[in-house]
Short mmCIF file of C-alpha atoms in Angstrom, two decimals:
data_model
loop_
_atom_site.label_atom_id
_atom_site.label_comp_id
_atom_site.label_asym_id
_atom_site.label_seq_id
_atom_site.Cartn_x
_atom_site.Cartn_y
_atom_site.Cartn_z
CA MET I 1334 33.55 -73.73 -46.61
CA ALA I 1335 35.05 -73.12 -50.05
CA PHE I 1336 35.39 -69.78 -51.72
CA ARG I 1337 32.68 -68.92 -54.23
CA PRO I 1338 33.99 -68.80 -57.78
CA GLY I 1339 34.15 -65.35 -59.22
CA ASN I 1340 36.54 -62.44 -59.30
CA HIS I 1341 39.73 -63.35 -57.53
CA ASP I 1342 41.25 -59.89 -57.82
CA ARG I 1343 40.42 -58.83 -54.27
CA ALA I 1344 42.14 -56.53 -51.90
CA TRP I 1345 43.93 -57.84 -48.91
CA ASN I 1346 41.39 -56.53 -46.43
CA ASP I 1347 38.14 -57.56 -48.21
CA PRO I 1348 36.07 -60.09 -46.25
CA PRO I 1349 35.83 -63.56 -47.76
CA ILE I 1350 32.70 -64.57 -49.66
CA PHE I 1351 31.58 -68.09 -48.81
CA SER I 1352 29.65 -70.50 -51.01
CA TYR I 1353 26.63 -72.35 -49.69
CA GLN I 1354 26.89 -75.28 -52.13
CA GLN I 1355 28.39 -77.57 -49.55
CA GLY I 1356 25.59 -76.86 -47.23
CA ALA I 1357 23.13 -77.72 -49.96
CA LEU I 1358 24.89 -81.02 -50.61
CA SER I 1359 24.83 -81.91 -46.95
CA GLY I 1360 21.04 -81.52 -46.77
CA ASP I 1361 20.95 -78.04 -45.18
CA THR I 1362 18.39 -75.42 -46.11
CA LYS I 1363 18.88 -73.75 -49.44
CA PRO I 1364 20.07 -70.17 -49.56
CA GLU I 1365 16.88 -69.11 -51.38
CA GLU I 1366 14.78 -70.54 -48.53
CA ASN I 1367 16.89 -68.72 -45.97
CA VAL I 1368 16.48 -65.48 -47.84
CA THR I 1369 12.71 -65.99 -48.16
CA SER I 1370 12.24 -66.89 -44.51
CA SER I 1371 14.41 -64.03 -43.30
CA SER I 1372 12.63 -61.54 -45.53
CA ARG I 1373 9.29 -62.44 -43.95
CA LYS I 1374 10.46 -61.43 -40.48
CA THR I 1375 9.56 -57.92 -39.36
CA PRO I 1376 12.58 -56.10 -37.96
CA LEU I 1377 12.11 -54.83 -34.41
CA ASN I 1378 13.74 -51.48 -35.08
CA LYS I 1379 11.54 -50.59 -38.02
CA ARG I 1380 10.33 -46.96 -37.86
CA ILE I 1381 6.78 -46.00 -38.63
CA ALA I 1382 6.30 -42.59 -40.25
CA PHE I 1383 4.14 -40.04 -38.43
CA PRO I 1384 0.90 -39.35 -40.33
CA LEU I 1385 1.05 -35.99 -42.01
CA SER I 1386 -2.70 -35.58 -42.28
CA GLY I 1387 -5.81 -37.03 -40.78
CA GLY I 1388 -4.38 -37.36 -37.26
CA ILE I 1389 -5.04 -34.60 -34.71
CA SER I 1390 -7.27 -31.89 -36.01
CA LYS I 1391 -6.80 -28.38 -34.65
CA PRO I 1392 -9.87 -26.33 -33.79
CA THR I 1393 -10.48 -23.56 -36.22
CA MET I 1394 -11.69 -20.16 -35.09
CA THR I 1395 -13.98 -18.14 -37.24
CA VAL I 1396 -13.70 -14.40 -36.89
CA THR I 1397 -16.75 -12.51 -37.92
CA SER I 1398 -16.17 -8.96 -38.94
CA PRO I 1399 -18.87 -6.35 -38.58
CA PRO I 1400 -20.85 -5.59 -41.69
CA ILE I 1401 -19.24 -3.05 -43.94
CA GLY I 1402 -20.87 0.34 -44.08
CA LEU I 1403 -22.46 0.30 -40.60
CA PRO I 1404 -21.14 2.65 -37.88
CA PRO I 1405 -19.83 1.11 -34.63
CA PRO I 1406 -22.33 0.82 -31.77
CA CYS I 1407 -22.59 3.83 -29.45
CA ILE I 1408 -21.61 3.26 -25.77
CA THR I 1409 -23.09 5.57 -23.16
CA LEU I 1410 -21.29 5.89 -19.81
CA PRO I 1411 -23.21 6.66 -16.60
CA ILE I 1412 -22.68 10.19 -15.32
CA SER I 1413 -22.56 10.69 -11.57
CA ALA I 1414 -24.64 13.41 -10.04
CA SER I 1415 -21.66 14.93 -8.22
CA ALA I 1416 -19.79 15.49 -11.50
CA ASN I 1417 -22.38 18.05 -12.58
CA LEU I 1418 -21.88 20.22 -9.47
CA PRO I 1419 -18.15 20.96 -9.10
CA GLU I 1420 -18.62 24.63 -8.34
CA VAL I 1421 -21.22 24.01 -5.62
CA SER I 1422 -18.99 21.54 -3.78
CA ASN I 1423 -16.05 23.97 -3.90
CA VAL I 1424 -18.21 26.76 -2.51
CA GLN I 1425 -19.44 24.55 0.32
CA SER I 1426 -15.92 23.40 1.27
CA SER I 1427 -14.58 26.96 1.29
CA LYS I 1428 -17.55 28.08 3.37
CA SER I 1429 -16.97 25.34 5.94
CA THR I 1430 -13.27 26.31 6.09
CA LEU I 1431 -14.18 29.93 6.79
CA GLU I 1432 -16.63 28.89 9.49
CA THR I 1433 -14.02 26.68 11.13
CA ARG I 1434 -11.50 29.52 11.07
CA GLU I 1435 -14.02 31.85 12.66
CA GLN I 1436 -14.79 29.34 15.39
CA LEU I 1437 -11.09 28.88 16.10
CA ASP I 1438 -10.56 32.61 16.42
CA LEU I 1439 -13.56 32.99 18.72
CA SER I 1440 -12.41 30.11 20.92
CA LEU I 1441 -8.91 31.57 21.17
CA GLN I 1442 -10.29 34.98 22.03
CA LYS I 1443 -12.39 33.52 24.83
CA ILE I 1444 -9.49 31.49 26.28
CA SER I 1445 -7.07 34.42 26.14
CA ASN I 1446 -9.56 36.74 27.89
CA ILE I 1447 -10.16 34.28 30.74
CA LEU I 1448 -6.45 33.57 31.24
CA HIS I 1449 -5.60 37.27 31.12
CA ASP I 1450 -8.21 38.12 33.74
CA CYS I 1451 -7.08 35.29 36.02
CA LEU I 1452 -3.45 36.25 35.59
CA LYS I 1453 -4.09 39.87 36.42
CA SER I 1454 -6.31 39.10 39.41
CA TYR I 1455 -4.49 36.24 41.13
CA ILE I 1456 -0.80 36.29 40.10
CA GLU I 1457 1.83 38.53 41.63
CA ALA I 1458 2.74 41.62 39.62
CA GLU I 1459 6.41 40.66 39.26
CA LYS I 1460 5.47 37.35 37.58
CA GLN I 1461 2.80 38.65 35.25
CA GLU I 1462 5.21 39.86 32.54
CA ASP I 1463 7.00 36.53 32.29
CA PHE I 1464 3.72 34.60 32.34
CA ASN I 1465 2.28 36.80 29.61
CA LYS I 1466 5.27 36.06 27.38
CA ARG I 1467 4.78 32.34 27.87
CA LEU I 1468 1.09 32.56 27.09
CA GLN I 1469 1.95 34.38 23.85
CA HIS I 1470 3.59 31.14 22.68
CA LEU I 1471 0.26 29.42 23.27
CA TYR I 1472 -1.67 31.99 21.27
CA THR I 1473 0.85 31.96 18.40
CA SER I 1474 0.85 28.18 18.15
CA TRP I 1475 -2.96 28.22 18.10
CA LYS I 1476 -3.07 30.76 15.25
CA ASP I 1477 -0.38 28.95 13.24
CA GLY I 1478 -2.27 25.64 13.46
CA LYS I 1479 0.43 23.89 15.48
CA LEU I 1480 -2.04 22.74 18.15
CA ASN I 1481 -4.25 19.83 17.23
CA ALA I 1482 -7.97 19.61 17.91
CA ASP I 1483 -7.51 17.64 21.13
CA ILE I 1484 -5.22 20.26 22.67
CA ARG I 1485 -7.58 23.05 21.67
CA GLN I 1486 -10.55 21.21 23.13
CA ARG I 1487 -8.81 20.65 26.46
CA LEU I 1488 -7.72 24.28 26.69
CA THR I 1489 -11.35 25.30 26.16
CA ILE I 1490 -12.43 22.99 29.01
CA ILE I 1491 -9.73 24.42 31.33
CA SER I 1492 -10.76 28.01 30.64
CA GLU I 1493 -14.44 27.23 31.16
CA SER I 1494 -13.61 25.39 34.42
CA LEU I 1495 -11.64 28.40 35.66
CA GLU I 1496 -14.55 30.64 34.83
CA LEU I 1497 -16.86 28.36 36.82
CA LYS I 1498 -14.31 28.05 39.67
CA ASP I 1499 -14.19 24.27 39.13
CA PHE I 1500 -10.49 23.91 40.00
CA VAL I 1501 -10.51 20.11 40.39
CA LYS I 1502 -11.70 19.62 36.84
CA ALA I 1503 -9.33 22.27 35.51
CA GLU I 1504 -6.34 20.64 37.23
CA ASN I 1505 -7.26 17.13 36.05
CA VAL I 1506 -7.51 18.26 32.44
CA ARG I 1507 -4.25 20.21 32.76
CA VAL I 1508 -2.37 17.16 34.10
CA ALA I 1509 -3.67 14.97 31.28
CA LEU I 1510 -2.72 17.64 28.75
CA ALA I 1511 0.82 17.88 30.13
CA VAL I 1512 1.26 14.10 30.04
CA ASP I 1513 -0.19 13.50 26.58
CA TYR I 1514 1.39 16.50 24.80
CA THR I 1515 4.53 17.31 26.74
CA ALA I 1516 6.50 18.81 23.84
CA ASP I 1517 3.59 20.95 22.58
CA CYS I 1518 2.74 22.37 26.01
CA ALA I 1519 6.19 22.70 27.54
CA SER I 1520 6.48 26.49 27.23
CA TRP I 1521 3.11 27.51 28.81
CA ILE I 1522 1.60 24.58 30.74
CA MET I 1523 3.20 25.65 34.03
CA VAL I 1524 1.63 29.08 33.70
CA ILE I 1525 -1.82 27.48 33.67
CA LYS I 1526 -0.82 25.37 36.67
CA ASN I 1527 0.17 28.49 38.63
CA ILE I 1528 -3.08 30.22 37.72
CA ILE I 1529 -5.18 27.26 38.92
CA THR I 1530 -3.20 26.94 42.16
CA LYS I 1531 -3.27 30.67 43.00
CA MET I 1532 -6.96 30.98 42.24
CA GLU I 1533 -7.89 27.95 44.31
CA THR I 1534 -5.72 29.13 47.23
CA LYS I 1535 -7.09 32.67 47.33
CA LEU I 1536 -10.72 31.80 46.76
CA SER I 1537 -10.71 28.98 49.31
CA GLY I 1538 -9.36 31.38 52.00
CA LEU I 1539 -12.22 33.85 51.58
#
């Protein structure tokens, strides 16, 4: 290939510009045809612009405001029947508490009377003072609310069994009480055991 005529003042590192005249003389395709045919080809790396409008349409929300000048709607809440009677419920709860306290005092009075009579009638005189002190722990714990309902119920059964001279039932309940509530009954449970044993021994010998 020969250099195309033109400006020969070129820098040393400029690429050479070739002339296609020799190719035309030799029967090759003309440069204009090459340019036309190459311009018709679609380049593979051509980018297609993203459509700015008319593509994906977003749903529009319409907010309707209440008419101007009208008050907001009134909401009524249901009222429970118990909310209208706070004072009555308080009176009933306090009344039941007083009744429960009265019943506890009456039960303790009955148990202490039975145990005192049995202690005085069937226990030796030299042991009565010590046993009375131990039973005072029982009475104090009862008044202070340190004995639960199960312990109080079993003590009531023991005292009633002693009154009826049913020593087998009294002893069975006492053993169960000592096993189930060892820490609560440690200071006075042996006093009740001695009372049951002495009563059964003396009454069975008559």
